[in-house]
mmCIF file of C-alpha atoms in Angstrom:
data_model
loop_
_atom_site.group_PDB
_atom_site.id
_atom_site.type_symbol
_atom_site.label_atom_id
_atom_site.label_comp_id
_atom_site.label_asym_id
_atom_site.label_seq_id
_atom_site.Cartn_x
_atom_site.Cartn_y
_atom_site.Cartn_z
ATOM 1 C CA UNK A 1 11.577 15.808 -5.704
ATOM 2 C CA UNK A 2 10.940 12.517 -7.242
ATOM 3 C CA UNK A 3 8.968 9.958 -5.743
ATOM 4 C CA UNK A 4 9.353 6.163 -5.239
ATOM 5 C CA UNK A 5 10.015 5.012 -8.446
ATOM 6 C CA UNK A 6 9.680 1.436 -9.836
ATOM 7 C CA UNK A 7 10.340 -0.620 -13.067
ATOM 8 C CA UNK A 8 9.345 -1.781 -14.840
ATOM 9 C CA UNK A 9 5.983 -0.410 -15.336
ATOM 10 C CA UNK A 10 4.604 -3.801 -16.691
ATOM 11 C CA UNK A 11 6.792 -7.077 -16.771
ATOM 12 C CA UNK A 12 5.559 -10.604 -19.111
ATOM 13 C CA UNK A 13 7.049 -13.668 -17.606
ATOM 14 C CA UNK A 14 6.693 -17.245 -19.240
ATOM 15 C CA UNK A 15 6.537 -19.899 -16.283
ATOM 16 C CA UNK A 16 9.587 -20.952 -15.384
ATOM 17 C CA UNK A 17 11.543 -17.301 -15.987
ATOM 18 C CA UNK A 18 12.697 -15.211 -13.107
ATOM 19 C CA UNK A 19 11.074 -11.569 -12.184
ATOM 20 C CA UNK A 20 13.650 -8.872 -11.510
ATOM 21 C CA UNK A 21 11.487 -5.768 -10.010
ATOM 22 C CA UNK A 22 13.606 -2.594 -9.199
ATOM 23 C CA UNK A 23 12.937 -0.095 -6.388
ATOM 24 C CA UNK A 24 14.232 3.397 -5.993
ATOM 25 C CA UNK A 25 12.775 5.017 -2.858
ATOM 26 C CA UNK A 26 12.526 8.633 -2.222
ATOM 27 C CA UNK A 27 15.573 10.941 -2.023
ATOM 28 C CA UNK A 28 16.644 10.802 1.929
ATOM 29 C CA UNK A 29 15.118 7.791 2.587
ATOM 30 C CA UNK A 30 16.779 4.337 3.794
ATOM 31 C CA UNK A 31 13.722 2.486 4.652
ATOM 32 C CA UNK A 32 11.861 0.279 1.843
ATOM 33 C CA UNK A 33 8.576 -2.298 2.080
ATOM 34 C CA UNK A 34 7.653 -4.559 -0.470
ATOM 35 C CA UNK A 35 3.983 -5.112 -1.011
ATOM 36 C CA UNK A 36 1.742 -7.468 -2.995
ATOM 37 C CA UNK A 37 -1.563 -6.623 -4.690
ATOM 38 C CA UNK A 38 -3.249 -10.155 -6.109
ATOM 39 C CA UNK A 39 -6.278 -9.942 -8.142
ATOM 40 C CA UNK A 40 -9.756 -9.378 -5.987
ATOM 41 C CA UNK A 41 -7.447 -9.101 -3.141
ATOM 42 C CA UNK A 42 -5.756 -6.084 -0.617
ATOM 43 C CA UNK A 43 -2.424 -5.368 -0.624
ATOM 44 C CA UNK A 44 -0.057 -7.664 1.631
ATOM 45 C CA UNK A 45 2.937 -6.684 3.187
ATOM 46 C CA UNK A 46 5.940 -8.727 2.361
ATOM 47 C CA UNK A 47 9.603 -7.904 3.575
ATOM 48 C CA UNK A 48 11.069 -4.259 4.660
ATOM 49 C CA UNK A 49 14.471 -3.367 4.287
ATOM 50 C CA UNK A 50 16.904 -1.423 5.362
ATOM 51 C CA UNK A 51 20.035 -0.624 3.455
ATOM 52 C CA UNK A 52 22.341 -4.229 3.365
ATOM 53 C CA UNK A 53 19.694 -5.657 5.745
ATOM 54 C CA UNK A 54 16.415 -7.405 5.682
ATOM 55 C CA UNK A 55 14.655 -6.594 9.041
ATOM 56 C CA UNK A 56 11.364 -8.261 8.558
ATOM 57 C CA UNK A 57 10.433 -10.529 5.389
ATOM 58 C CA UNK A 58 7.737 -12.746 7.300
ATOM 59 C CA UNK A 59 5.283 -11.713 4.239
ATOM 60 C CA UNK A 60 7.577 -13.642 1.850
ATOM 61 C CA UNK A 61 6.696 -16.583 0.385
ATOM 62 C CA UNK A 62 9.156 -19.113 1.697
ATOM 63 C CA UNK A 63 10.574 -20.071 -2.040
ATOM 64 C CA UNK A 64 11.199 -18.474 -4.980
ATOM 65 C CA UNK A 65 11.586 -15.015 -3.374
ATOM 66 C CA UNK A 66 14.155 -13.307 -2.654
ATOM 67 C CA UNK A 67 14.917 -9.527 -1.579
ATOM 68 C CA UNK A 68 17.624 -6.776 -1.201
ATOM 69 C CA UNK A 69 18.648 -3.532 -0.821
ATOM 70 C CA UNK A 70 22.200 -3.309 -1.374
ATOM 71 C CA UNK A 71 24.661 -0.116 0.039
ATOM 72 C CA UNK A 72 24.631 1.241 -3.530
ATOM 73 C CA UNK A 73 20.980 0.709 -5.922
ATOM 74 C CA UNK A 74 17.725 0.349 -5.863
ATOM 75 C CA UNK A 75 15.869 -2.936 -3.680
ATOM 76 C CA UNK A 76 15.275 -5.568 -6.067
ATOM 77 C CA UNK A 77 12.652 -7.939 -5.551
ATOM 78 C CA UNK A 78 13.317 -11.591 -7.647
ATOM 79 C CA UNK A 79 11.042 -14.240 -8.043
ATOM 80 C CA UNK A 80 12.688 -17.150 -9.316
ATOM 81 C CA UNK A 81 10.636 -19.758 -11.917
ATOM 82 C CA UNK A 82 7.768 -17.629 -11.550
ATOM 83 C CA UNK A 83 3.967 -19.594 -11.968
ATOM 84 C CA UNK A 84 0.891 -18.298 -12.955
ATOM 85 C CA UNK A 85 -0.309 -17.580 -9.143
ATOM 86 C CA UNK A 86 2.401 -14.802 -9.142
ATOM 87 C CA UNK A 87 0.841 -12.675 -11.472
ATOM 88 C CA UNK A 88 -0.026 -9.761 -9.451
ATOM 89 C CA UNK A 89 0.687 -5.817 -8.804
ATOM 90 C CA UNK A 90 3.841 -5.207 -6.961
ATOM 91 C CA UNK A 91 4.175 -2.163 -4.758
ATOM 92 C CA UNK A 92 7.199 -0.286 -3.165
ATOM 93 C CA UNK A 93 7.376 2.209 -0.488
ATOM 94 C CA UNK A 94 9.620 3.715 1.502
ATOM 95 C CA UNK A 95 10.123 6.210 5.037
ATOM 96 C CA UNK A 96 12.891 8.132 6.025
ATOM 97 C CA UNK A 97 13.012 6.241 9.220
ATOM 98 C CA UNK A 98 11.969 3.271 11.044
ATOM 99 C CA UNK A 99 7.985 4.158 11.761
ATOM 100 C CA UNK A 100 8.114 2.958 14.845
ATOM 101 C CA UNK A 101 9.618 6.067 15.550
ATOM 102 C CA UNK A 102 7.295 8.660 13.740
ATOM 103 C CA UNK A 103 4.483 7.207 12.747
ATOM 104 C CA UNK A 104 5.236 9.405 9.216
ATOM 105 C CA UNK A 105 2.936 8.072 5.963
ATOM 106 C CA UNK A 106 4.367 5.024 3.658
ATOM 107 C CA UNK A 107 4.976 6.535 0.291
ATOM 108 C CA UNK A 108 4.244 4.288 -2.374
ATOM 109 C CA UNK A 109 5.296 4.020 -6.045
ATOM 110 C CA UNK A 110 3.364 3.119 -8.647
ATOM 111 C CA UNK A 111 4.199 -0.398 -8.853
ATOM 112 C CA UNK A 112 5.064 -3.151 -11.238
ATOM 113 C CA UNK A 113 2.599 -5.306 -12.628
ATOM 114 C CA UNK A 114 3.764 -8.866 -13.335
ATOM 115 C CA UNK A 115 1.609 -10.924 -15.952
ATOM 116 C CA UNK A 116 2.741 -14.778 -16.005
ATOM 117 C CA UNK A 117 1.851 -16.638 -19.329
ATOM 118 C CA UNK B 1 -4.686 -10.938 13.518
ATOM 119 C CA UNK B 2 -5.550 -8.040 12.026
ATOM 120 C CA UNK B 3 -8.649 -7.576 9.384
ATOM 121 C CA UNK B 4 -9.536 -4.613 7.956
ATOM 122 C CA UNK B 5 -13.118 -4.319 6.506
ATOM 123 C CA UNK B 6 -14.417 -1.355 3.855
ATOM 124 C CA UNK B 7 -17.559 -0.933 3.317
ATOM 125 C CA UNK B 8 -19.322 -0.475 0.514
ATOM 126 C CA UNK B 9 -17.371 -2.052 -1.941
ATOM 127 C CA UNK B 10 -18.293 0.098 -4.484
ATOM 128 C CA UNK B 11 -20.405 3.307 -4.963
ATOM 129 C CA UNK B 12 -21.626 5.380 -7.546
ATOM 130 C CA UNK B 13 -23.124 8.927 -7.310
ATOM 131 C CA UNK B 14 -23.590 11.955 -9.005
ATOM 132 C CA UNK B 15 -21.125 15.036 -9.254
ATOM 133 C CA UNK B 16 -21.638 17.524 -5.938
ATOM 134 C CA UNK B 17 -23.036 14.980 -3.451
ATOM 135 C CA UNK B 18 -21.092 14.293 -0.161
ATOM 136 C CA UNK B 19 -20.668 10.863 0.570
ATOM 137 C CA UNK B 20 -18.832 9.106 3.457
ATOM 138 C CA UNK B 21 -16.533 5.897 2.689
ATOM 139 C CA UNK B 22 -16.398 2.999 6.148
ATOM 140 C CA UNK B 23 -13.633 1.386 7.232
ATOM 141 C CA UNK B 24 -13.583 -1.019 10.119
ATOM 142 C CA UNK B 25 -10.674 -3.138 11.782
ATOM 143 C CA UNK B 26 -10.721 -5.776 14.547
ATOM 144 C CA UNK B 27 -7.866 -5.028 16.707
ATOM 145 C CA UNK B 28 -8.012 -1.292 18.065
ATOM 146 C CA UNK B 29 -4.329 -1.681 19.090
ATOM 147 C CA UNK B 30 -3.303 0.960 16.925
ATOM 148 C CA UNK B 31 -0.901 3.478 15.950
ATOM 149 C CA UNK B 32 -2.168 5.110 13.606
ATOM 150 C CA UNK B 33 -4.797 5.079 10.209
ATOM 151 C CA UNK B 34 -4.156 6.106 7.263
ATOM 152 C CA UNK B 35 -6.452 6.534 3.953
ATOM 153 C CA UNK B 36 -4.922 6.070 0.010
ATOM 154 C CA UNK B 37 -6.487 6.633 -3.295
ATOM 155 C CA UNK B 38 -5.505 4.525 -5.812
ATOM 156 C CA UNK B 39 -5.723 4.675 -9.505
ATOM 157 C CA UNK B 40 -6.743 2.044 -12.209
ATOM 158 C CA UNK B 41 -3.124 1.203 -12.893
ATOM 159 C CA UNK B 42 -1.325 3.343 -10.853
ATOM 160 C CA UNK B 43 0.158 3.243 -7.188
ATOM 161 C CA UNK B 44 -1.188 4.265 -3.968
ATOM 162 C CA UNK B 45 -1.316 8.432 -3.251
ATOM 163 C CA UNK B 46 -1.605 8.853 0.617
ATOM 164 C CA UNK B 47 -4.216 10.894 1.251
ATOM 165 C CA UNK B 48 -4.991 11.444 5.452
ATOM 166 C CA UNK B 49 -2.945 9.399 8.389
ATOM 167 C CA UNK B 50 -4.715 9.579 11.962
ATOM 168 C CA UNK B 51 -2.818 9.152 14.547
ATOM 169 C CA UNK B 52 -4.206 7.339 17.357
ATOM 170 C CA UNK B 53 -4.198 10.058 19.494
ATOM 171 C CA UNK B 54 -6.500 12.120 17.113
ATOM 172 C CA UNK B 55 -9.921 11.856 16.225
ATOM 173 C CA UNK B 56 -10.097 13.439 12.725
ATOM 174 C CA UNK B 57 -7.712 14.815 10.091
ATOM 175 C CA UNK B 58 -8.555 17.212 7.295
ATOM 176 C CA UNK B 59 -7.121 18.110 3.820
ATOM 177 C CA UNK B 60 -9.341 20.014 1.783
ATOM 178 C CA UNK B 61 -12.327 18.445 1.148
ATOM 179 C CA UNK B 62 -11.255 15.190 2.795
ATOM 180 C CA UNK B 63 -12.506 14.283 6.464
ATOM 181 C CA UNK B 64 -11.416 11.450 8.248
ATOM 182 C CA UNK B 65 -12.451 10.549 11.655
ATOM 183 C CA UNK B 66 -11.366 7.601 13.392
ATOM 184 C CA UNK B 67 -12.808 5.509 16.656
ATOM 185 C CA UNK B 68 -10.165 3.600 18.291
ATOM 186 C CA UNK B 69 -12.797 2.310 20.634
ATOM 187 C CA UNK B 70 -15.422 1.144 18.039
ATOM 188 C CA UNK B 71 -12.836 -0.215 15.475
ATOM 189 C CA UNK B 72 -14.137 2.340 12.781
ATOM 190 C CA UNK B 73 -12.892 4.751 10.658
ATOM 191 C CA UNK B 74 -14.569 7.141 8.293
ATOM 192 C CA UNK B 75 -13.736 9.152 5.475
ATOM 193 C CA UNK B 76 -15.795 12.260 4.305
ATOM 194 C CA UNK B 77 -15.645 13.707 0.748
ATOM 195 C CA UNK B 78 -17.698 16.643 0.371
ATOM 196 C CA UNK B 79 -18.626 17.917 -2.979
ATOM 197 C CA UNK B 80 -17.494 15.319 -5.222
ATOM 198 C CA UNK B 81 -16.221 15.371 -8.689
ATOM 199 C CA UNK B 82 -15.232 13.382 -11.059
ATOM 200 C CA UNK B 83 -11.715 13.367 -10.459
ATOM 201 C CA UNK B 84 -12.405 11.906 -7.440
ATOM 202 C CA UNK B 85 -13.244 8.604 -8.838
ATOM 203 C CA UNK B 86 -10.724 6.180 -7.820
ATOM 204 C CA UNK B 87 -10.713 3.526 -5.454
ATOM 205 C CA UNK B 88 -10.077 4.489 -1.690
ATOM 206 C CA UNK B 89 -8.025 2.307 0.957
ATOM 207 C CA UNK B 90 -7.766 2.490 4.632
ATOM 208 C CA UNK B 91 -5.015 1.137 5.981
ATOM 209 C CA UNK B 92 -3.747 0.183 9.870
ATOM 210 C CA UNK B 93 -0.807 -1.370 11.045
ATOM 211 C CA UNK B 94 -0.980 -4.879 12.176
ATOM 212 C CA UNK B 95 1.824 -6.179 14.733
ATOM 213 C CA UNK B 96 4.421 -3.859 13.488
ATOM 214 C CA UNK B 97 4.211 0.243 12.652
ATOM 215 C CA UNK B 98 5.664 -0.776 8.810
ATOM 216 C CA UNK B 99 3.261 -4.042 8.353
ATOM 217 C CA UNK B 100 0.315 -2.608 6.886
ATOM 218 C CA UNK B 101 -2.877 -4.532 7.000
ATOM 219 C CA UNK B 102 -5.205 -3.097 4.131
ATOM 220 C CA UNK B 103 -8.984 -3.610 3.367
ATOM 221 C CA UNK B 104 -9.964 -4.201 -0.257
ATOM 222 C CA UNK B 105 -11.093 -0.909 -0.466
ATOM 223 C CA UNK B 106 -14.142 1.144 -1.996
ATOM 224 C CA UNK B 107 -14.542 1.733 -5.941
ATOM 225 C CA UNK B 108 -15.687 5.077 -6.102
ATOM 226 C CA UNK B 109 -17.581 6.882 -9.647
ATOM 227 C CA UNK B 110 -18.294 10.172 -9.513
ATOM 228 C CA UNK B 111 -20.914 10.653 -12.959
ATOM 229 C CA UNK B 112 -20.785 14.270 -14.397
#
């Protein structure tokens, strides 16, 4: 019963490239959050999904970013002409169903960590 | 808004002693709480949720009690060992069930 899984593990951007960061959530579930972990600082929420929708993505910077989590695939998260001030963790999760229903735990994976040179 | 506060920031003790972890958050609004461990390099392993109806939640040697009323939130390790050593999150939802608001969490060492 695999987890959430992400990749890549580690990802080296020069300035100016674009970040592709893959999500697979858990078998059975349809539900997928997009976190960010920046140095010295907690993790901030930054869009949820739902399959071919985006229900929330108020946590998204308002350029550059871009999410979606097509009918087939994982959720990919792109950053486009990335800077140093993305460098950060990158954490997926994912629920079987809308929380606000169950209150059931987030289940993270174990992120992707984005280095910008 | 919601801001979640952990105290201490870090803490180091020796193998065997029990040791309690704080959490506190500023709007007691909430669903639910729920406590992660996480790893130097890894993700986030969920380790207790509280619903808001509940006071405490147990899982082995993990206790976590939470105060709605107070805006507090503890989390009780008894018996520690080094595998414990991690750094521990508490986490509540802020505006929406899915929009997690963390704190910065608590670097814990457990020395042998």
């Amino acid at each position: 019963n695999a987890g959430v899984m992400q990749n890549p593990r580690h990802l080296v951007r020069r300035r100016g490239q674009e970040a592709r960061l893959r999500c697979s959530p858990m078998k059975g579930h349809s539900h997928v959050y997009w976190y960010r972990q920046l140095p010295e600082e907690g993790l901030k929420f930054m869009v949820y999904l739902q399959k071919e929708n985006i229900i929330d993505e108020s946590g998204m910077p308002k350029e550059r970013f871009s999410a979606e989590f097509p009918k087939e695939g994982p959720s990919i998260l792109r950053i486009q002409q990335v800077v140093r001030g993305d460098s950060a963790a990158y954490f997926c999760a994912s629920s079987p169903r809308d929380r606000g229903v169950d209150n059931s735990p987030l289940h993270f994976g174990n992120g992707t960590r984005l280095t910008v040179t | 808004k919601q801001e979640v506060t952990q105290i201490p920031a870090a803490l180091s003790v020796p193998e065997g002693e029990n040791l309690v972890l704080n959490c506190s958050f500023t709007d007691s609004a909430i669903y639910n709480l729920q406590w992660f461990r996480q790893d130097p390099g890894k993700g986030l392993t969920s380790l207790l949720l509280i619903q808001s109806s509940q006071r405490e939640q147990t899982s082995g040697r993990l206790n976590a009690s939470l105060d709605k009323s107070s805006g507090r939130s503890t989390l009780y390790i008894a018996a520690s060992q080094p595998g414990d050593s991690a750094t521990y999150l508490c986490a509540v939802p802020g505006g929406s069930n899915y929009k997690l608001t963390f704190g910065k969490g608590t670097l814990l060492t457990v020395n042998p």
